[in-house]
Amino acid sequence: FVVDPNARVVRLRGEPLDVTAREFDLLAHFVRHPGRVFSRSQLLAQVWGTGFEGYEHTVNSHINRLRAKVERDAARPTN
């Protein structure tokens, strides 16, 4: 699993992974802070920015889509 912030490319098992700009930003944030746990409001402030006026559960939607793209079985994540 490789996240290249300069090229804004994600590779999984050597293959490029098709992610949206926001999914990339979220993954890059997690890579910069390994092992840390964040609340929805923290992720919204740090990834979306303080001016975000949507719902906190948008974080869940983005993470669920990322899990579906990254995990072999999103219902049973390996890490």
Coordinates of C-alpha atoms in Angstrom, one line a residue:
F1 CA 0.0 0.0 0.0
V2 CA 1.6 3.3 -1.2
V3 CA 0.3 6.8 -1.0
D4 CA 2.3 9.3 -3.1
P5 CA 1.3 12.8 -2.0
N6 CA 3.3 14.5 -4.7
A7 CA 1.7 12.6 -7.6
R8 CA -1.6 12.1 -5.6
V9 CA -1.6 8.5 -6.5
V10 CA -2.5 5.5 -4.4
R11 CA -1.1 2.0 -5.2
L12 CA -2.4 -1.2 -3.7
R13 CA -0.3 -4.4 -4.4
G14 CA 1.5 -2.4 -7.1
E15 CA -1.7 -1.4 -9.0
P16 CA -3.1 2.1 -9.0
L17 CA -6.2 2.5 -6.9
D18 CA -9.0 4.7 -8.2
V19 CA -9.8 7.1 -5.4
T20 CA -11.6 10.5 -5.4
A21 CA -9.7 13.6 -4.3
R22 CA -11.3 13.5 -0.9
E23 CA -10.6 9.8 -0.5
F24 CA -7.0 10.6 -1.3
D25 CA -6.8 13.4 1.2
L26 CA -8.3 11.1 3.9
L27 CA -5.9 8.3 3.1
A28 CA -2.9 10.7 3.1
H29 CA -4.1 12.0 6.5
F30 CA -4.2 8.5 8.0
V31 CA -0.7 7.7 6.5
R32 CA 0.7 10.8 8.1
H33 CA -0.7 9.8 11.5
P34 CA -0.3 6.0 11.8
G35 CA -2.0 4.4 14.7
R36 CA -4.0 7.4 15.7
V37 CA -7.7 7.4 16.2
F38 CA -9.7 10.5 15.1
S39 CA -13.3 11.6 15.8
R40 CA -15.5 12.6 12.9
S41 CA -15.3 16.2 13.9
Q42 CA -11.5 16.0 14.0
L43 CA -11.4 14.5 10.5
L44 CA -13.8 17.1 9.2
A45 CA -11.6 19.9 10.5
Q46 CA -8.3 18.4 9.5
V47 CA -9.2 16.9 6.1
W48 CA -12.3 18.8 4.9
G49 CA -11.3 22.1 6.5
T50 CA -12.9 24.2 9.2
G51 CA -15.4 25.7 6.7
F52 CA -17.2 22.4 6.0
E53 CA -20.9 22.8 6.7
G54 CA -22.2 19.3 5.8
Y55 CA -23.0 16.3 8.0
E56 CA -20.5 14.6 10.2
H57 CA -21.6 11.2 8.8
T58 CA -20.0 12.1 5.4
V59 CA -16.8 10.8 7.1
N60 CA -18.4 7.4 7.5
S61 CA -19.5 7.3 3.9
H62 CA -16.0 8.1 2.7
I63 CA -14.3 5.6 5.0
N64 CA -16.8 2.9 3.9
R65 CA -16.1 3.5 0.2
L66 CA -12.3 3.4 1.0
R67 CA -12.7 0.1 2.8
A68 CA -14.6 -1.3 -0.1
K69 CA -11.7 -0.3 -2.4
V70 CA -8.8 -1.3 -0.2
E71 CA -9.9 -4.4 1.7
R72 CA -10.3 -7.8 0.1
D73 CA -13.4 -8.1 2.3
A74 CA -14.6 -4.8 3.7
A75 CA -16.8 -6.6 6.3
R76 CA -13.7 -8.1 7.8
P77 CA -10.8 -5.6 7.6
T78 CA -7.4 -7.1 8.1
N79 CA -5.9 -4.0 9.8

